[in-house]
Amino acid sequence: MLVEVPVKISPGASAGELDRVKKETRAVALNAMNRYRGIAFDWCSRDDAGRWKDDFPGRGVVLGAEEPERFRELLNEYKDAPLRAAEALLWDLKIEVWAEDWKWPLVMDAVTLERIWKTDVLDGYAGWCLKTALKLVTGDYIFDARFFSVPDDSTKVGRETLEKALANPERYALVFVDCHF
């Protein structure tokens, strides 16, 4: 999760101060996630990065102020995770709809929409793939998203937010949370 750090970090901050900031930042992230309980997850790690705690030790928080280059690298790596998940679903959808003799690539036009309306071809797994892919690329926070931008309240990092975070990493953090559904 991309989070704006809730407090200013003083230059040369002590390890104790950095831990306090990480704890507060993690609390902001978890608070933002609360409304998605039962939608995107049913359980999540509260104190650390769960299964990823070896990669993100301590509280599972990478502060841009503490590690600006790592922060930028990780943000660039994870910000498109929802898009990559949607693309993987489209591959599954392609396999499913081929079995029904649909033309590929699947073009969303009036003809395709009418065909979906009049048939049940997209019921079941194929329909789930299409609906889930569309939710992911439109910014809905669902289990498959794998990323959330708190400043944007979306799985999509807005252009302005991305520019600010990359230019001013000291004001942002990435919080890694292990979720289960």
CSV table of C-alpha atoms in Angstrom, one decimal:
chain,number,residue,atom,x,y,z
A,1,MET,CA,0.0,0.0,0.0
A,2,LEU,CA,1.2,3.5,-0.8
A,3,VAL,CA,0.7,5.8,2.2
A,4,GLU,CA,1.5,9.4,3.0
A,5,VAL,CA,3.6,9.4,6.2
A,6,PRO,CA,1.4,11.0,8.9
A,7,VAL,CA,4.3,12.8,10.6
A,8,LYS,CA,7.4,14.6,9.5
A,9,ILE,CA,10.6,12.7,10.0
A,10,SER,CA,13.4,14.7,11.4
A,11,PRO,CA,16.8,14.4,9.7
A,12,GLY,CA,19.0,11.9,11.5
A,13,ALA,CA,16.0,10.4,13.3
A,14,SER,CA,16.9,7.7,15.8
A,15,ALA,CA,15.9,4.0,15.3
A,16,GLY,CA,13.3,4.4,17.9
A,17,GLU,CA,11.8,7.5,16.2
A,18,LEU,CA,11.8,5.7,12.8
A,19,ASP,CA,10.0,2.7,14.4
A,20,ARG,CA,7.4,5.0,15.9
A,21,VAL,CA,6.8,6.6,12.5
A,22,LYS,CA,6.5,3.1,10.9
A,23,LYS,CA,4.0,2.1,13.5
A,24,GLU,CA,1.9,5.2,12.9
A,25,THR,CA,2.2,4.8,9.1
A,26,ARG,CA,1.1,1.1,9.4
A,27,ALA,CA,-1.9,2.2,11.5
A,28,VAL,CA,-2.9,4.6,8.7
A,29,ALA,CA,-2.7,1.8,6.1
A,30,LEU,CA,-4.7,-0.6,8.2
A,31,ASN,CA,-7.3,2.0,9.0
A,32,ALA,CA,-7.7,2.6,5.2
A,33,MET,CA,-8.1,-1.1,4.7
A,34,ASN,CA,-10.8,-1.6,7.3
A,35,ARG,CA,-13.8,-0.9,5.0
A,36,TYR,CA,-12.6,-3.6,2.6
A,37,ARG,CA,-12.8,-6.4,5.2
A,38,GLY,CA,-15.0,-9.0,3.7
A,39,ILE,CA,-14.6,-7.5,0.2
A,40,ALA,CA,-10.8,-7.8,-0.4
A,41,PHE,CA,-9.8,-9.9,2.6
A,42,ASP,CA,-11.1,-11.6,5.7
A,43,TRP,CA,-7.8,-11.5,7.6
A,44,CYS,CA,-4.6,-9.5,7.4
A,45,SER,CA,-1.3,-9.2,9.2
A,46,ARG,CA,-1.5,-6.4,11.8
A,47,ASP,CA,2.0,-5.9,13.0
A,48,ASP,CA,4.3,-6.9,10.2
A,49,ALA,CA,4.4,-8.0,6.5
A,50,GLY,CA,3.3,-11.6,7.4
A,51,ARG,CA,4.7,-14.1,4.8
A,52,TRP,CA,6.9,-11.3,3.4
A,53,LYS,CA,8.5,-10.2,6.7
A,54,ASP,CA,11.9,-11.5,5.6
A,55,ASP,CA,11.8,-9.1,2.6
A,56,PHE,CA,10.2,-6.3,4.6
A,57,PRO,CA,11.4,-6.8,8.2
A,58,GLY,CA,10.2,-5.0,11.3
A,59,ARG,CA,6.8,-3.5,10.7
A,60,GLY,CA,6.7,-4.2,7.0
A,61,VAL,CA,7.0,-0.5,6.2
A,62,VAL,CA,9.5,1.0,3.7
A,63,LEU,CA,9.9,4.7,4.5
A,64,GLY,CA,10.9,6.8,1.6
A,65,ALA,CA,12.7,9.1,4.0
A,66,GLU,CA,14.8,6.2,5.2
A,67,GLU,CA,15.4,4.3,1.9
A,68,PRO,CA,14.4,6.7,-1.0
A,69,GLU,CA,15.9,4.6,-3.8
A,70,ARG,CA,14.4,1.3,-2.5
A,71,PHE,CA,11.1,3.1,-2.0
A,72,ARG,CA,11.1,4.3,-5.6
A,73,GLU,CA,12.1,0.9,-7.0
A,74,LEU,CA,9.4,-0.9,-5.0
A,75,LEU,CA,6.7,1.6,-5.9
A,76,ASN,CA,7.5,1.3,-9.6
A,77,GLU,CA,7.5,-2.5,-9.2
A,78,TYR,CA,4.2,-2.8,-7.3
A,79,LYS,CA,2.1,0.1,-8.6
A,80,ASP,CA,1.0,-1.9,-11.7
A,81,ALA,CA,0.3,-5.2,-9.9
A,82,PRO,CA,-3.5,-4.8,-10.4
A,83,LEU,CA,-2.9,-4.3,-14.2
A,84,ARG,CA,-0.7,-7.3,-14.4
A,85,ALA,CA,-3.4,-9.4,-12.5
A,86,ALA,CA,-6.0,-8.2,-14.9
A,87,GLU,CA,-3.9,-9.1,-17.9
A,88,ALA,CA,-3.4,-12.6,-16.5
A,89,LEU,CA,-7.2,-12.9,-16.2
A,90,LEU,CA,-7.7,-11.9,-19.8
A,91,TRP,CA,-5.5,-14.8,-20.8
A,92,ASP,CA,-7.8,-17.2,-19.0
A,93,LEU,CA,-10.8,-15.4,-20.5
A,94,LYS,CA,-9.3,-15.8,-24.0
A,95,ILE,CA,-9.0,-19.6,-23.5
A,96,GLU,CA,-12.6,-19.8,-22.1
A,97,VAL,CA,-14.3,-17.8,-24.9
A,98,TRP,CA,-12.3,-19.5,-27.7
A,99,ALA,CA,-14.1,-22.6,-26.5
A,100,GLU,CA,-17.4,-20.8,-27.4
A,101,ASP,CA,-16.2,-19.7,-30.9
A,102,TRP,CA,-15.9,-16.0,-30.0
A,103,LYS,CA,-13.5,-13.9,-32.2
A,104,TRP,CA,-10.4,-12.8,-30.5
A,105,PRO,CA,-9.3,-10.3,-29.5
A,106,LEU,CA,-12.6,-9.7,-27.8
A,107,VAL,CA,-13.7,-6.2,-28.9
A,108,MET,CA,-16.1,-4.5,-26.6
A,109,ASP,CA,-18.6,-3.0,-29.0
A,110,ALA,CA,-22.4,-3.0,-29.4
A,111,VAL,CA,-22.3,-6.5,-31.0
A,112,THR,CA,-20.2,-8.0,-28.3
A,113,LEU,CA,-22.3,-6.4,-25.5
A,114,GLU,CA,-25.5,-7.7,-27.2
A,115,ARG,CA,-24.0,-11.2,-27.5
A,116,ILE,CA,-23.1,-11.2,-23.8
A,117,TRP,CA,-26.6,-9.9,-23.0
A,118,LYS,CA,-28.4,-12.6,-25.0
A,119,THR,CA,-26.2,-15.6,-24.0
A,120,ASP,CA,-24.8,-17.1,-20.8
A,121,VAL,CA,-21.3,-17.5,-22.3
A,122,LEU,CA,-19.8,-15.3,-19.7
A,123,ASP,CA,-21.5,-17.0,-16.8
A,124,GLY,CA,-19.1,-19.0,-14.7
A,125,TYR,CA,-15.4,-18.7,-14.9
A,126,ALA,CA,-15.2,-16.7,-18.1
A,127,GLY,CA,-17.6,-14.1,-16.7
A,128,TRP,CA,-15.7,-13.9,-13.4
A,129,CYS,CA,-12.4,-13.3,-15.3
A,130,LEU,CA,-13.9,-10.5,-17.3
A,131,LYS,CA,-15.7,-8.8,-14.3
A,132,THR,CA,-12.6,-9.2,-12.1
A,133,ALA,CA,-10.3,-7.8,-14.8
A,134,LEU,CA,-12.5,-4.8,-15.3
A,135,LYS,CA,-12.7,-4.2,-11.5
A,136,LEU,CA,-8.9,-4.3,-11.3
A,137,VAL,CA,-8.3,-1.8,-14.1
A,138,THR,CA,-10.9,0.6,-12.9
A,139,GLY,CA,-9.3,0.8,-9.4
A,140,ASP,CA,-11.6,-1.4,-7.3
A,141,TYR,CA,-9.9,-2.8,-4.3
A,142,ILE,CA,-10.5,-6.6,-4.4
A,143,PHE,CA,-8.4,-9.5,-3.2
A,144,ASP,CA,-6.6,-9.9,-6.6
A,145,ALA,CA,-5.5,-6.3,-6.6
A,146,ARG,CA,-2.3,-6.8,-4.7
A,147,PHE,CA,-1.8,-3.0,-4.3
A,148,PHE,CA,-3.7,0.0,-3.0
A,149,SER,CA,-2.9,3.7,-3.0
A,150,VAL,CA,-4.3,5.3,0.1
A,151,PRO,CA,-3.9,8.9,-1.2
A,152,ASP,CA,-6.0,7.9,-4.3
A,153,ASP,CA,-8.4,5.6,-2.5
A,154,SER,CA,-7.8,3.2,-5.4
A,155,THR,CA,-5.7,0.4,-6.6
A,156,LYS,CA,-4.5,2.9,-9.3
A,157,VAL,CA,-1.9,5.4,-8.4
A,158,GLY,CA,-2.9,8.7,-9.9
A,159,ARG,CA,-0.4,10.5,-12.1
A,160,GLU,CA,-0.2,13.4,-9.6
A,161,THR,CA,0.3,11.1,-6.6
A,162,LEU,CA,3.0,9.1,-8.4
A,163,GLU,CA,4.9,12.3,-9.4
A,164,LYS,CA,4.7,13.6,-5.8
A,165,ALA,CA,5.8,10.3,-4.3
A,166,LEU,CA,8.7,9.8,-6.7
A,167,ALA,CA,9.9,13.4,-6.3
A,168,ASN,CA,9.3,13.6,-2.5
A,169,PRO,CA,9.8,10.0,-1.2
A,170,GLU,CA,10.4,11.4,2.3
A,171,ARG,CA,6.7,12.1,2.6
A,172,TYR,CA,5.6,8.6,1.6
A,173,ALA,CA,5.9,4.9,2.6
A,174,LEU,CA,5.0,1.5,1.3
A,175,VAL,CA,3.3,-0.7,3.8
A,176,PHE,CA,3.3,-4.4,3.1
A,177,VAL,CA,0.3,-6.4,4.5
A,178,ASP,CA,-0.3,-10.1,4.2
A,179,CYS,CA,-4.0,-10.6,3.4
A,180,HIS,CA,-6.1,-13.7,3.2
A,181,PHE,CA,-9.5,-14.4,1.8
